[in-house]
Short mmCIF file of C-alpha atoms and ligand atoms in Angstrom, two decimals:
data_model
loop_
_atom_site.label_atom_id
_atom_site.label_comp_id
_atom_site.label_asym_id
_atom_site.label_seq_id
_atom_site.Cartn_x
_atom_site.Cartn_y
_atom_site.Cartn_z
CA MET A 1 10.94 -4.90 18.12
CA GLY A 2 11.37 -8.59 18.68
CA GLY A 3 8.60 -10.26 20.56
CA ARG A 4 7.07 -7.09 21.92
CA SER A 5 3.41 -7.07 21.21
CA VAL A 6 2.33 -4.99 18.25
CA VAL A 7 -0.88 -4.17 20.01
CA LEU A 8 1.08 -2.95 22.96
CA LEU A 9 3.15 -0.72 20.73
CA ASN A 10 0.00 0.86 19.37
CA ILE A 11 -1.29 1.45 22.87
CA LEU A 12 2.03 3.04 23.71
CA LEU A 13 1.61 5.41 20.79
CA ILE A 14 -1.84 6.39 22.01
CA VAL A 15 -0.57 6.96 25.52
CA VAL A 16 2.30 9.10 24.27
CA ALA A 17 0.00 11.13 22.06
CA VAL A 18 -2.53 11.70 24.81
CA SER A 19 0.18 12.62 27.22
CA ALA A 20 1.90 14.97 24.79
CA GLY A 21 -1.38 16.72 24.17
CA GLU A 22 -1.87 17.24 27.89
CA ALA A 23 1.61 18.39 28.83
CA GLU A 24 1.46 22.16 28.80
CA GLU A 25 5.02 23.00 29.69
CA GLU A 26 6.39 21.70 26.45
CA PRO A 27 3.79 21.93 23.73
CA VAL A 28 4.19 19.34 21.08
CA ASN A 29 2.79 19.85 17.62
CA LYS A 30 0.11 17.22 17.66
CA SER A 31 -0.13 16.93 13.93
CA THR A 32 3.28 15.34 13.87
CA LEU A 33 1.92 12.63 16.11
CA GLY A 34 -1.42 12.45 14.41
CA LEU A 35 -1.07 9.23 12.47
CA TRP A 36 -4.62 8.36 13.32
CA GLU A 37 -5.91 11.79 12.44
CA ASN A 38 -4.23 12.16 9.11
CA ASN A 39 -4.46 8.69 7.64
CA ASN A 40 -0.87 8.89 6.46
CA GLU A 41 -1.03 5.26 5.53
CA ASP A 42 -3.72 5.99 3.04
CA GLU A 43 -1.34 5.75 0.15
CA LEU A 44 0.03 2.40 1.18
CA ASP A 45 -3.00 0.37 1.90
CA GLY A 46 -6.04 2.57 1.80
CA GLY A 47 -6.39 3.69 5.39
CA PHE A 48 -5.47 3.11 8.97
CA PRO A 49 -7.66 0.83 11.05
CA SER A 50 -9.46 2.17 14.05
CA LEU A 51 -6.97 2.06 16.89
CA ASP A 52 -9.71 2.75 19.35
CA GLY A 53 -11.41 -0.42 18.28
CA ILE A 54 -8.20 -2.38 18.62
CA LEU A 55 -7.54 -0.93 22.03
CA HIS A 56 -10.96 -1.92 23.19
CA TRP A 57 -10.62 -5.34 21.71
CA ALA A 58 -7.22 -5.90 23.31
CA ILE A 59 -8.40 -4.62 26.65
CA GLY A 60 -11.52 -6.72 26.37
CA HIS A 61 -9.29 -9.75 26.37
CA SER A 62 -7.33 -8.73 29.44
CA ASP A 63 -8.46 -7.46 32.83
CA PRO A 64 -10.19 -4.15 32.15
CA ALA A 65 -10.49 -3.10 35.79
CA LYS A 66 -6.78 -3.42 36.38
CA LEU A 67 -5.83 -1.64 33.20
CA GLN A 68 -8.17 1.23 33.88
CA GLN A 69 -6.96 1.59 37.42
CA GLN A 70 -3.40 1.79 36.21
CA ALA A 71 -4.18 4.25 33.49
CA GLN A 72 -5.94 6.49 36.00
CA GLN A 73 -3.21 6.24 38.56
CA HIS A 74 -0.56 7.17 36.10
CA LEU A 75 -2.17 9.52 33.69
CA SER A 76 -4.56 11.76 35.58
CA THR A 77 -2.55 12.79 38.58
CA GLN A 78 -3.15 16.49 39.12
CA ASP A 79 0.27 17.45 40.46
CA ASP A 80 2.08 16.31 37.39
CA HIS A 81 3.85 19.20 35.72
CA ILE A 82 7.11 17.83 34.50
CA LEU A 83 7.37 16.17 31.17
CA GLN A 84 10.23 13.98 32.24
CA LYS A 85 8.21 12.66 35.14
CA ARG A 86 5.44 11.95 32.67
CA GLN A 87 7.76 9.94 30.56
CA THR A 88 8.90 7.82 33.47
CA GLU A 89 5.31 7.21 34.34
CA ILE A 90 4.43 6.27 30.80
CA LYS A 91 7.26 3.81 30.88
CA GLU A 92 5.87 2.31 34.05
CA VAL A 93 2.40 2.05 32.56
CA VAL A 94 3.82 0.34 29.53
CA GLU A 95 5.78 -2.10 31.64
CA LYS A 96 2.68 -2.90 33.65
CA LEU A 97 0.65 -3.24 30.47
CA GLU A 98 3.31 -5.52 29.10
CA GLU A 99 2.81 -7.82 32.07
CA GLU A 100 -0.95 -7.70 31.76
CA MET A 101 -1.27 -7.91 28.01
CA PRO A 102 -1.68 -11.26 26.36
CA SER A 103 1.17 -12.13 23.98
CA ASP A 104 0.82 -11.66 20.24
CA SER A 105 0.34 -15.35 19.66
CA LYS A 106 -2.36 -15.44 22.33
CA LEU A 107 -4.11 -12.52 20.60
CA MET A 108 -3.72 -14.26 17.25
CA GLN A 109 -5.28 -17.38 18.71
CA LEU A 110 -8.21 -15.42 20.09
CA ALA A 111 -8.84 -13.70 16.77
CA ILE A 112 -8.55 -16.95 14.86
CA HIS A 113 -10.93 -18.56 17.32
CA ASP A 114 -13.48 -15.82 16.60
CA LEU A 115 -13.03 -16.36 12.88
CA LYS A 116 -13.52 -20.09 13.29
CA ASN A 117 -16.77 -19.58 15.15
CA ASN A 118 -17.86 -17.52 12.20
CA ASN A 119 -20.11 -15.36 14.31
CA ASN A 120 -20.73 -12.27 12.20
CA ASN A 121 -20.81 -10.06 15.29
CA ASN A 122 -17.18 -10.75 16.12
CA LEU A 123 -15.76 -11.17 12.64
CA GLU A 124 -15.03 -7.55 11.93
CA ASP A 125 -13.25 -7.07 15.28
CA ALA A 126 -11.26 -10.25 14.86
CA LEU A 127 -10.17 -9.25 11.36
CA HIS A 128 -9.16 -5.79 12.55
CA GLN A 129 -7.16 -7.39 15.29
CA LEU A 130 -5.34 -9.59 12.76
CA LEU A 131 -4.78 -6.56 10.59
CA ILE A 132 -2.73 -4.97 13.34
CA LEU A 133 -0.98 -8.17 14.33
CA VAL A 134 0.19 -9.24 10.87
CA GLU A 135 1.98 -5.96 10.47
CA ALA A 136 4.78 -7.67 12.41
CA ILE A 137 6.50 -10.14 10.16
CA HIS A 138 6.73 -12.89 12.78
CA ASN A 139 2.96 -12.76 13.20
CA ALA A 140 2.38 -12.73 9.44
CA ASN A 141 4.65 -15.75 9.14
CA ASN A 142 2.69 -17.60 11.82
CA LEU A 143 -0.76 -16.79 10.50
CA HIS A 144 -0.98 -19.79 8.18
CA ASN A 145 0.52 -22.27 10.65
CA MET A 146 -2.05 -21.21 13.18
CA GLY A 147 -4.81 -21.87 10.68
CA GLY A 148 -5.67 -18.21 10.29
CA LEU A 149 -4.84 -17.52 6.67
CA SER A 150 -7.36 -19.96 5.18
CA LEU A 151 -10.02 -18.65 7.54
CA VAL A 152 -9.36 -15.09 6.45
CA ILE A 153 -9.41 -16.14 2.81
CA ALA A 154 -12.70 -17.98 3.32
CA GLN A 155 -14.17 -14.67 4.48
CA LEU A 156 -13.48 -13.22 1.04
CA ASN A 157 -16.72 -15.03 0.21
CA ASN A 158 -18.72 -13.46 3.03
CA SER A 159 -22.01 -11.92 1.93
CA ASP A 160 -21.22 -8.74 3.86
CA HIS A 161 -19.00 -6.51 1.74
CA THR A 162 -17.34 -4.86 4.74
CA ILE A 163 -16.15 -8.27 5.96
CA ARG A 164 -14.86 -9.08 2.48
CA THR A 165 -13.09 -5.73 2.39
CA THR A 166 -11.32 -6.18 5.70
CA SER A 167 -10.38 -9.76 4.81
CA ALA A 168 -8.72 -8.60 1.59
CA TRP A 169 -6.93 -5.93 3.60
CA VAL A 170 -5.57 -8.52 6.02
CA VAL A 171 -4.39 -10.75 3.17
CA GLY A 172 -2.65 -7.78 1.54
CA LYS A 173 -1.03 -6.63 4.74
CA ALA A 174 0.25 -10.11 5.59
CA ALA A 175 1.58 -10.72 2.07
CA GLN A 176 3.25 -7.35 1.64
CA ASN A 177 7.00 -7.80 1.13
CA ASN A 178 6.64 -11.33 2.44
CA PRO A 179 7.38 -14.08 -0.11
CA LEU A 180 6.37 -16.81 2.35
CA VAL A 181 2.87 -15.44 2.79
CA GLN A 182 2.62 -14.53 -0.90
CA ASN A 183 3.17 -18.16 -1.81
CA GLN A 184 0.75 -19.38 0.84
CA VAL A 185 -1.95 -17.06 -0.52
CA LEU A 186 -1.24 -18.32 -4.03
CA GLN A 187 -1.38 -21.94 -2.91
CA LEU A 188 -4.67 -21.35 -1.17
CA GLY A 189 -5.97 -20.09 -4.51
CA ALA A 190 -7.07 -16.66 -3.37
CA LEU A 191 -5.63 -14.55 -6.19
CA PRO A 192 -8.45 -15.11 -8.74
CA LYS A 193 -11.01 -14.28 -6.08
CA LEU A 194 -9.16 -11.09 -5.14
CA MET A 195 -8.95 -10.13 -8.80
CA LEU A 196 -12.71 -10.51 -9.13
CA MET A 197 -13.18 -8.32 -6.08
CA VAL A 198 -11.22 -5.53 -7.76
CA LYS A 199 -14.26 -5.13 -10.02
CA SER A 200 -16.60 -4.74 -7.06
CA SER A 201 -19.06 -1.88 -7.15
CA PHE A 202 -18.21 -1.21 -3.49
CA ILE A 203 -15.29 1.09 -3.97
CA GLU A 204 -13.54 0.26 -0.68
CA GLU A 205 -13.76 -3.41 -1.50
CA ALA A 206 -12.25 -2.80 -4.92
CA ILE A 207 -9.43 -0.73 -3.44
CA LYS A 208 -8.50 -3.18 -0.70
CA ALA A 209 -8.72 -6.10 -3.14
CA LEU A 210 -6.36 -4.32 -5.51
CA TYR A 211 -4.05 -3.60 -2.60
CA ALA A 212 -4.01 -7.33 -1.83
CA VAL A 213 -3.51 -8.33 -5.48
CA SER A 214 -0.54 -5.96 -5.76
CA ALA A 215 0.95 -7.26 -2.52
CA VAL A 216 0.62 -10.88 -3.61
CA VAL A 217 2.13 -10.51 -7.09
CA ARG A 218 4.86 -8.02 -6.29
CA ASN A 219 8.25 -9.48 -7.27
CA ASN A 220 6.70 -12.94 -7.32
CA ASP A 221 7.14 -14.89 -10.54
CA LYS A 222 4.32 -17.34 -9.86
CA GLY A 223 2.03 -14.57 -8.75
CA ILE A 224 2.68 -12.49 -11.84
CA GLU A 225 2.19 -15.49 -14.08
CA LEU A 226 -1.13 -16.36 -12.50
CA PHE A 227 -2.24 -12.73 -12.52
CA TYR A 228 -1.53 -12.58 -16.22
CA SER A 229 -3.18 -15.90 -17.04
CA GLN A 230 -6.29 -14.75 -15.19
CA GLY A 231 -6.60 -11.76 -17.47
CA GLY A 232 -4.87 -9.25 -15.22
CA ASP A 233 -3.76 -7.22 -18.23
CA ILE A 234 -7.34 -6.90 -19.46
CA MET A 235 -8.48 -5.94 -15.99
CA ILE A 236 -5.81 -3.23 -15.78
CA GLN A 237 -6.66 -1.75 -19.16
CA GLY A 238 -10.37 -1.91 -18.47
CA ILE A 239 -10.18 0.05 -15.24
CA LEU A 240 -7.55 2.49 -16.47
CA SER A 241 -9.65 3.42 -19.46
CA ASN A 242 -12.75 3.88 -17.31
CA THR A 243 -12.69 7.62 -16.77
CA THR A 244 -15.26 7.47 -13.99
CA ALA A 245 -13.36 4.91 -11.91
CA ASP A 246 -12.06 6.09 -8.54
CA VAL A 247 -8.72 7.91 -8.79
CA ARG A 248 -7.35 5.78 -5.93
CA LEU A 249 -7.86 2.69 -8.08
CA HIS A 250 -6.11 4.40 -10.96
CA ARG A 251 -3.14 5.39 -8.82
CA ARG A 252 -2.76 1.90 -7.46
CA LEU A 253 -3.06 0.26 -10.86
CA VAL A 254 -0.44 2.56 -12.32
CA SER A 255 1.89 1.63 -9.46
CA LEU A 256 1.20 -2.02 -10.20
CA ILE A 257 2.28 -1.47 -13.81
CA ALA A 258 5.45 0.21 -12.59
CA ASP A 259 6.09 -2.79 -10.31
CA LEU A 260 5.53 -5.30 -13.07
CA ALA A 261 7.95 -3.44 -15.35
CA GLU A 262 10.48 -3.08 -12.57
CA TYR A 263 10.33 -6.79 -11.91
CA GLN A 264 11.32 -7.49 -15.50
CA LEU A 265 14.07 -4.91 -15.33
CA VAL A 266 15.61 -6.00 -12.06
CA TYR A 267 15.19 -9.75 -12.27
CA ASN A 268 15.50 -9.95 -16.02
CA SER A 269 12.50 -12.19 -15.80
CA ASN A 270 11.82 -14.68 -18.56
CA LEU A 271 8.22 -13.97 -18.02
CA GLU A 272 7.21 -11.93 -21.05
CA LEU A 273 4.33 -9.61 -20.43
CA PRO A 274 3.51 -8.35 -23.94
CA PHE A 275 0.98 -5.89 -22.65
CA LEU A 276 3.82 -3.87 -21.15
CA ASN A 277 5.17 -3.09 -24.62
CA ASN A 278 1.88 -2.26 -26.14
CA CYS A 279 0.78 1.20 -27.26
CA ALA A 280 -2.75 0.50 -26.10
CA LEU A 281 -1.50 0.48 -22.53
CA VAL A 282 0.92 3.38 -22.90
CA LYS A 283 -1.75 5.58 -24.49
CA VAL A 284 -4.18 4.85 -21.67
CA LEU A 285 -1.46 5.92 -19.25
CA PHE A 286 -0.91 9.18 -21.11
CA ASP A 287 -4.65 9.84 -21.11
CA LEU A 288 -4.64 9.66 -17.32
CA THR A 289 -2.23 12.58 -17.12
CA THR A 290 -4.88 14.99 -18.36
CA SER A 291 -6.34 14.76 -14.86
CA ASP A 292 -5.07 17.42 -12.49
CA ASP A 293 -4.13 14.84 -9.87
CA LEU A 294 -0.40 15.40 -9.38
CA ASP A 295 0.04 12.14 -7.53
CA LEU A 296 -1.43 10.24 -10.46
CA GLN A 297 0.73 12.18 -12.93
CA GLU A 298 3.83 11.34 -10.95
CA LYS A 299 2.93 7.66 -10.79
CA VAL A 300 2.29 7.58 -14.53
CA LEU A 301 5.70 9.12 -15.19
CA LEU A 302 7.40 6.59 -12.93
CA ALA A 303 5.62 3.74 -14.72
CA VAL A 304 6.50 5.16 -18.15
CA LYS A 305 10.10 5.53 -17.02
CA ASN A 306 10.25 1.82 -16.16
CA LEU A 307 8.51 0.82 -19.37
CA LEU A 308 10.97 2.88 -21.41
CA MET A 309 13.86 1.02 -19.87
CA LEU A 310 12.53 -2.42 -20.78
CA GLU A 311 14.42 -4.10 -23.59
CA SER A 312 11.16 -5.23 -25.07
CA THR A 313 9.99 -1.66 -25.73
CA GLU A 314 12.77 -0.88 -28.25
CA LEU A 315 10.44 -0.97 -31.20
CA LEU A 316 8.01 1.37 -29.47
CA VAL A 317 10.87 3.75 -28.78
CA LEU A 318 11.94 3.81 -32.43
CA ASP A 319 8.35 4.64 -33.23
CA GLY A 320 8.14 7.64 -30.86
CA PHE A 321 6.90 5.64 -27.88
CA CYS A 322 3.20 6.05 -28.65
CA GLY A 323 3.33 9.83 -28.78
CA LEU A 324 5.50 10.38 -25.73
CA LYS A 325 6.81 13.73 -26.95
CA GLY A 326 3.36 15.26 -27.31
CA ALA A 327 2.18 13.83 -24.02
CA LEU A 328 5.18 15.22 -22.15
CA GLU A 329 4.80 18.62 -23.77
CA ARG A 330 1.15 18.77 -22.80
CA MET A 331 1.95 17.72 -19.25
CA ARG A 332 4.66 20.30 -18.93
CA LEU A 333 2.38 23.11 -20.12
CA GLN A 334 -0.19 21.98 -17.57
CA LEU A 335 2.48 21.85 -14.84
CA GLN A 336 3.98 25.22 -15.74
CA GLN A 337 0.56 26.77 -15.40
CA LEU A 338 0.07 25.14 -12.02
CA ILE A 339 3.51 26.33 -10.89
CA ARG A 340 2.64 29.91 -11.90
CA GLU A 341 -0.81 29.84 -10.34
CA GLU A 342 0.18 28.20 -7.10
CA ASN A 343 3.32 30.12 -6.16
CA ASP A 344 5.89 27.55 -7.11
CA ASN A 345 3.97 24.52 -5.97
CA GLU A 346 6.91 22.30 -5.06
CA TYR A 347 5.17 19.10 -5.93
CA ALA A 348 4.45 20.40 -9.43
CA ILE A 349 8.10 21.41 -9.78
CA ASP A 350 9.17 17.88 -8.84
CA VAL A 351 6.76 16.31 -11.31
CA ASP A 352 8.01 18.70 -13.98
CA GLY A 353 11.55 17.53 -13.21
CA LEU A 354 10.38 13.97 -13.65
CA CYS A 355 8.97 14.91 -17.09
CA LYS A 356 12.41 16.14 -18.11
CA GLU A 357 14.04 12.98 -16.79
CA VAL A 358 11.64 10.74 -18.70
CA ASN A 359 12.33 12.72 -21.85
CA LEU A 360 16.11 12.30 -21.38
CA ILE A 361 15.76 8.57 -20.82
CA TYR A 362 13.70 8.39 -23.96
CA LEU A 363 16.25 10.30 -26.04
CA GLU A 364 19.13 8.21 -24.72
CA LYS A 365 17.35 5.00 -25.48
CA LEU A 366 16.38 6.28 -28.92
CA THR A 367 20.01 7.06 -29.75
CA LYS A 368 21.17 3.74 -28.42
CA THR A 369 18.51 1.75 -30.20
CA ARG A 370 19.16 3.49 -33.50
CA GLY A 371 22.86 2.80 -33.10
CA LEU A 372 22.21 -0.86 -32.39
CA ASN A 373 19.91 -1.10 -35.37
CA ASN A 374 22.47 0.38 -37.72
CA ILE A 375 25.12 -2.03 -36.49
CA SER A 376 22.89 -4.99 -37.10
CA VAL A 377 21.99 -3.64 -40.54
CA SER A 378 25.67 -3.33 -41.48
CA GLN A 379 26.32 -6.84 -40.20
CA VAL A 380 23.77 -8.43 -42.47
CA PRO A 381 25.84 -10.63 -44.82
CA THR A 382 25.85 -9.39 -48.39
C1 LIG B 1 2.18 22.18 13.32
O1 LIG B 1 2.65 21.64 12.10
C2 LIG B 1 1.90 22.05 10.98
C3 LIG B 1 2.41 21.27 9.77
O2 LIG B 1 3.79 21.12 9.79
C4 LIG B 1 2.03 23.56 10.82
O3 LIG B 1 1.28 23.98 9.71
C5 LIG B 1 1.54 24.23 12.08
O4 LIG B 1 1.74 25.62 11.98
C6 LIG B 1 2.25 23.67 13.31
N1 LIG B 1 1.66 24.23 14.50
C7 LIG B 1 2.40 24.65 15.52
C8 LIG B 1 1.64 25.13 16.70
O5 LIG B 1 3.62 24.61 15.50
C1 LIG B 2 -16.11 -19.03 -2.54
O1 LIG B 2 -17.30 -19.56 -3.07
C2 LIG B 2 -17.18 -20.17 -4.33
C3 LIG B 2 -18.52 -20.64 -4.80
O2 LIG B 2 -19.53 -19.89 -4.29
C4 LIG B 2 -16.20 -21.32 -4.26
O3 LIG B 2 -15.99 -21.89 -5.53
C5 LIG B 2 -14.88 -20.85 -3.71
O4 LIG B 2 -14.03 -21.94 -3.52
C6 LIG B 2 -15.08 -20.13 -2.40
N1 LIG B 2 -13.81 -19.55 -2.04
C7 LIG B 2 -13.32 -19.65 -0.84
C8 LIG B 2 -12.01 -19.03 -0.62
O5 LIG B 2 -13.91 -20.20 0.07
C1 LIG B 3 -16.52 2.52 -14.52
O1 LIG B 3 -16.41 2.88 -13.17
C2 LIG B 3 -17.64 3.18 -12.55
C3 LIG B 3 -17.34 3.68 -11.16
O2 LIG B 3 -16.64 2.73 -10.41
C4 LIG B 3 -18.53 1.94 -12.56
O3 LIG B 3 -19.76 2.24 -11.96
C5 LIG B 3 -18.73 1.48 -13.98
O4 LIG B 3 -19.44 0.29 -14.01
C6 LIG B 3 -17.40 1.28 -14.68
N1 LIG B 3 -17.60 1.02 -16.08
C7 LIG B 3 -17.11 -0.06 -16.67
C8 LIG B 3 -17.38 -0.18 -18.13
O5 LIG B 3 -16.49 -0.92 -16.07
C1 LIG B 4 20.82 4.70 -38.48
O1 LIG B 4 19.92 4.26 -39.49
C2 LIG B 4 18.81 5.12 -39.69
C3 LIG B 4 17.92 4.45 -40.71
O2 LIG B 4 17.64 3.16 -40.35
C4 LIG B 4 19.31 6.46 -40.15
O3 LIG B 4 18.22 7.33 -40.32
C5 LIG B 4 20.24 7.04 -39.13
O4 LIG B 4 20.78 8.23 -39.58
C6 LIG B 4 21.36 6.06 -38.83
N1 LIG B 4 22.13 6.57 -37.73
C7 LIG B 4 23.43 6.50 -37.65
C8 LIG B 4 24.07 7.04 -36.42
O5 LIG B 4 24.09 6.01 -38.55
#
């Protein structure tokens, strides 16, 4: 979308949704447009920010009278019955808005200015604004140059936990799939702080902090190394074995394990993470599958699948992979029951398929590893 303002795009989505809801000739199923109703993003980063708030913030920084006048002119005309006409009008509104709206970098500047002034009344709005803006990679890339990243990171120390939470969210969003920002966050020394926040007793803070930690270390050698040296493995095991911890934390941690294993697989990293080939970890993962959360079960299976494929887990495989067979059997019984009770619950069928796949991978690797072992035995000089 090039230089088009992210904020503008969000406004466009709102306008389209409102308009679709109003057009009676061609009813549109609103739930397909209902990003902001359904929190579809929940899985990715723990929730969608309030678009209303952003809209108000953005409008607050332009000329509200003009914008409102235009919106009224174009959206509430009574004689409007044709969807196509609507669409043309929406396009016009957007074009007008585009002229009126400040550019992304102007909005970034304004938000950063509010952060700099450190006035607690504006902080939350400014952070939410950045949250939307850094979704575009060019804005994320500019955040540090404009002085914003260190200001956001400084707010991880704010005494108000909601400010800390949103700050972690911004850091995570900016760093996600962005090696440049990942390295900037690491250089600014924010990872240990974020890791501490994962242990917060405010659950949202813990979740957003873990989101940020995962975003910063994903596929990043330095990040993984630092995570590990700061006791990341102990943190993971501690939370995973806490049966009363929030299931969202568990899901995210299990995905982090899958990521760490995948990194070793794909990049053949020299970075050895012994905790990945440790029965203590694998058993904790299996224990999680006794929960009836299908999403969690699926994530555990995906993580186990990656762990199984690591070269470093050969010994575990020869030894039955920490009771994999029993764990899979138990899961499959549980899933079969769910499939019976819930009229072929498709999700359960998929997860059951994944169980079979994991078992096959295990058997293949077992055969291969045994073969390799026998060869090396026969090659021992006599
Ligand atoms: C809208 O979509 C949902 C989910 O796909 C569906 O359950 C519902 O019946 C649909 N409603 C209409 C009016 O099509
Ligand atoms: C947060 O505060 C601690 C001490 O209270 C300090 O050591 C640390 O550098 C601060 N972190 C940031 C990012 O400002
Ligand atoms: C386990 O999680 C609960 C809920 O988040 C928390 O209150 C408790 O302190 C945790 N226990 C340990 C030992 O970390
Ligand atoms: C490989 O060696 C193991 C004992 O180490 C033995 O049980 C197994 O049968 C051997 N497999 C093959 C294919 O020779």
